[in-house]
Amino acid sequence: GENVEQHPSTLSVQEGDSAVIKCTYSDSASNYFPWYKQELGKRPQLIIDIRSNVGEKKDQRIAVTLNKTAKHFSLHITETQPEDSAVYFCAASGTGGFKTIFGAGTRLFVKA
Amino acid sequence: EAGVTQFPSHSVIEKGQTVTLRCDPISGHDNLYWYRRVMGKEIKFLLHFVKESKQDESGMPNNRFLAERTGGTYSTLKVQPAELEDSGVYFCASSPRVYTEAFFGQGTRLTVV
């Protein structure tokens, strides 16, 4: 079945450094790739998304890249700040239906 | 604009009991999704409603789980009878269209003891 793998499961960086989270998906029919951030005790919220006809998208300190051939996509956070600490989920949808398949999440710690 | 709301926020029940979770999506959102997250694992898809119809229920684990969305507004997810492995956080999300941002509720933490 459809699968999204996410790495690493935990990431610790120093404030100001960059953080990169990588995901791979199994179904080449996937065409929409959102990233969600879940802060402690709060609901997941979309931070950025990318569609299959675009290779890269940037929003201030956050960027996402997509390699359709390799079926992987990555989240890049630059100049990390303590408030970036959260669990980040990648996801893929468009796989023979409308459901969204999520990765297992990456817990990001940004040390001040 | 009110967000997606879920009730209850927490529920502790004994094995064999029944629990019903409720989700009120954002008004006007035809698409409603149920997900479950077991500790430390992925947010796992359960099912997807478009209005009152079940578009995809391939993620429902077994027939102890029953979801409804009468009238295409709020949705309920009933677990009967509950088992220990049903414990987790159940999220509901809604969206106006597919392949767009899904707005999540705060989740219901279900603990089966």
Tab-separated table of N, CA and C in Angstrom, chain B residues 51-90:
chain	number	residue	atom	x	y	z
B	51	LYS	N	-19.060	15.335	2.045
B	51	LYS	CA	-20.419	15.597	2.552
B	51	LYS	C	-20.809	14.412	3.435
B	52	GLU	N	-21.937	13.772	3.157
B	52	GLU	CA	-22.344	12.691	4.049
B	52	GLU	C	-21.884	11.311	3.558
B	53	SER	N	-21.201	11.263	2.429
B	53	SER	CA	-20.805	9.983	1.855
B	53	SER	C	-19.375	9.602	2.237
B	54	LYS	N	-19.184	8.325	2.486
B	54	LYS	CA	-17.851	7.815	2.762
B	54	LYS	C	-17.103	7.651	1.450
B	55	GLN	N	-16.108	8.514	1.234
B	55	GLN	CA	-15.317	8.451	0.015
B	55	GLN	C	-14.296	7.323	0.076
B	56	ASP	N	-13.732	7.148	1.256
B	56	ASP	CA	-12.665	6.164	1.427
B	56	ASP	C	-12.624	5.769	2.885
B	57	GLU	N	-12.869	4.515	3.170
B	57	GLU	CA	-12.792	4.050	4.558
B	57	GLU	C	-11.777	2.922	4.682
B	58	SER	N	-10.797	2.939	3.790
B	58	SER	CA	-9.820	1.859	3.745
B	58	SER	C	-8.921	1.801	4.982
B	59	GLY	N	-8.861	2.877	5.740
B	59	GLY	CA	-8.003	2.902	6.914
B	59	GLY	C	-8.667	2.446	8.197
B	60	MET	N	-9.953	2.186	8.145
B	60	MET	CA	-10.647	1.742	9.354
B	60	MET	C	-10.106	0.356	9.742
B	61	PRO	N	-9.664	0.210	10.979
B	61	PRO	CA	-8.957	-1.021	11.349
B	61	PRO	C	-9.825	-2.277	11.363
B	62	ASN	N	-11.076	-2.150	11.750
B	62	ASN	CA	-11.955	-3.328	11.805
B	62	ASN	C	-13.388	-2.859	12.013
B	63	ASN	N	-14.293	-3.808	12.121
B	63	ASN	CA	-15.714	-3.447	12.203
B	63	ASN	C	-16.139	-2.981	13.588
B	64	ARG	N	-15.184	-2.822	14.492
B	64	ARG	CA	-15.526	-2.213	15.784
B	64	ARG	C	-15.600	-0.698	15.674
B	65	PHE	N	-15.166	-0.185	14.561
B	65	PHE	CA	-15.150	1.259	14.332
B	65	PHE	C	-16.257	1.612	13.348
B	66	LEU	N	-17.070	2.602	13.717
B	66	LEU	CA	-18.157	3.041	12.854
B	66	LEU	C	-18.181	4.554	12.812
B	67	ALA	N	-18.083	5.113	11.625
B	67	ALA	CA	-18.115	6.561	11.454
B	67	ALA	C	-19.369	6.958	10.699
B	68	GLU	N	-19.920	8.080	11.109
B	68	GLU	CA	-21.104	8.608	10.434
B	68	GLU	C	-20.969	10.108	10.266
B	69	ARG	N	-21.650	10.595	9.269
B	69	ARG	CA	-21.703	12.043	9.053
B	69	ARG	C	-23.078	12.379	8.473
B	70	THR	N	-24.040	12.277	9.324
B	70	THR	CA	-25.414	12.521	8.914
B	70	THR	C	-25.621	13.976	8.547
B	71	GLY	N	-26.217	14.210	7.394
B	71	GLY	CA	-26.487	15.575	6.964
B	71	GLY	C	-25.280	16.310	6.454
B	72	GLY	N	-24.146	15.645	6.441
B	72	GLY	CA	-22.950	16.275	5.904
B	72	GLY	C	-22.363	17.369	6.774
B	73	THR	N	-22.742	17.390	8.045
B	73	THR	CA	-22.176	18.417	8.934
B	73	THR	C	-21.185	17.772	9.890
B	74	TYR	N	-21.581	17.579	11.143
B	74	TYR	CA	-20.655	16.981	12.100
B	74	TYR	C	-20.527	15.487	11.850
B	75	SER	N	-19.490	14.910	12.413
B	75	SER	CA	-19.250	13.482	12.252
B	75	SER	C	-19.019	12.849	13.621
B	76	THR	N	-19.346	11.583	13.711
B	76	THR	CA	-19.054	10.816	14.916
B	76	THR	C	-18.247	9.579	14.540
B	77	LEU	N	-17.416	9.175	15.468
B	77	LEU	CA	-16.642	7.945	15.316
B	77	LEU	C	-16.873	7.118	16.568
B	78	LYS	N	-17.512	5.985	16.395
B	78	LYS	CA	-17.839	5.133	17.530
B	78	LYS	C	-16.917	3.922	17.531
B	79	VAL	N	-16.437	3.594	18.709
B	79	VAL	CA	-15.625	2.394	18.890
B	79	VAL	C	-16.382	1.482	19.849
B	80	GLN	N	-16.739	0.293	19.367
B	80	GLN	CA	-17.559	-0.605	20.160
B	80	GLN	C	-17.307	-2.053	19.774
B	81	PRO	N	-16.840	-2.909	20.681
B	81	PRO	CA	-16.288	-2.588	21.990
B	81	PRO	C	-14.823	-2.163	21.883
B	82	ALA	N	-14.413	-1.290	22.763
B	82	ALA	CA	-13.037	-0.784	22.714
B	82	ALA	C	-12.048	-1.842	23.190
B	83	GLU	N	-10.874	-1.863	22.552
B	83	GLU	CA	-9.786	-2.737	22.932
B	83	GLU	C	-8.578	-1.872	23.320
B	84	LEU	N	-7.624	-2.495	24.013
B	84	LEU	CA	-6.458	-1.746	24.493
B	84	LEU	C	-5.716	-1.056	23.355
B	85	GLU	N	-5.614	-1.745	22.201
B	85	GLU	CA	-4.839	-1.197	21.081
B	85	GLU	C	-5.526	-0.026	20.393
B	86	ASP	N	-6.740	0.299	20.815
B	86	ASP	CA	-7.439	1.449	20.244
B	86	ASP	C	-6.967	2.768	20.868
B	87	SER	N	-6.185	2.674	21.902
B	87	SER	CA	-5.681	3.886	22.565
B	87	SER	C	-4.843	4.711	21.590
B	88	GLY	N	-4.978	6.019	21.710
B	88	GLY	CA	-4.227	6.916	20.845
B	88	GLY	C	-4.918	8.258	20.779
B	89	VAL	N	-4.412	9.119	19.942
B	89	VAL	CA	-5.043	10.422	19.724
B	89	VAL	C	-5.774	10.376	18.391
B	90	TYR	N	-7.057	10.663	18.443
B	90	TYR	CA	-7.886	10.656	17.241
B	90	TYR	C	-8.075	12.091	16.768
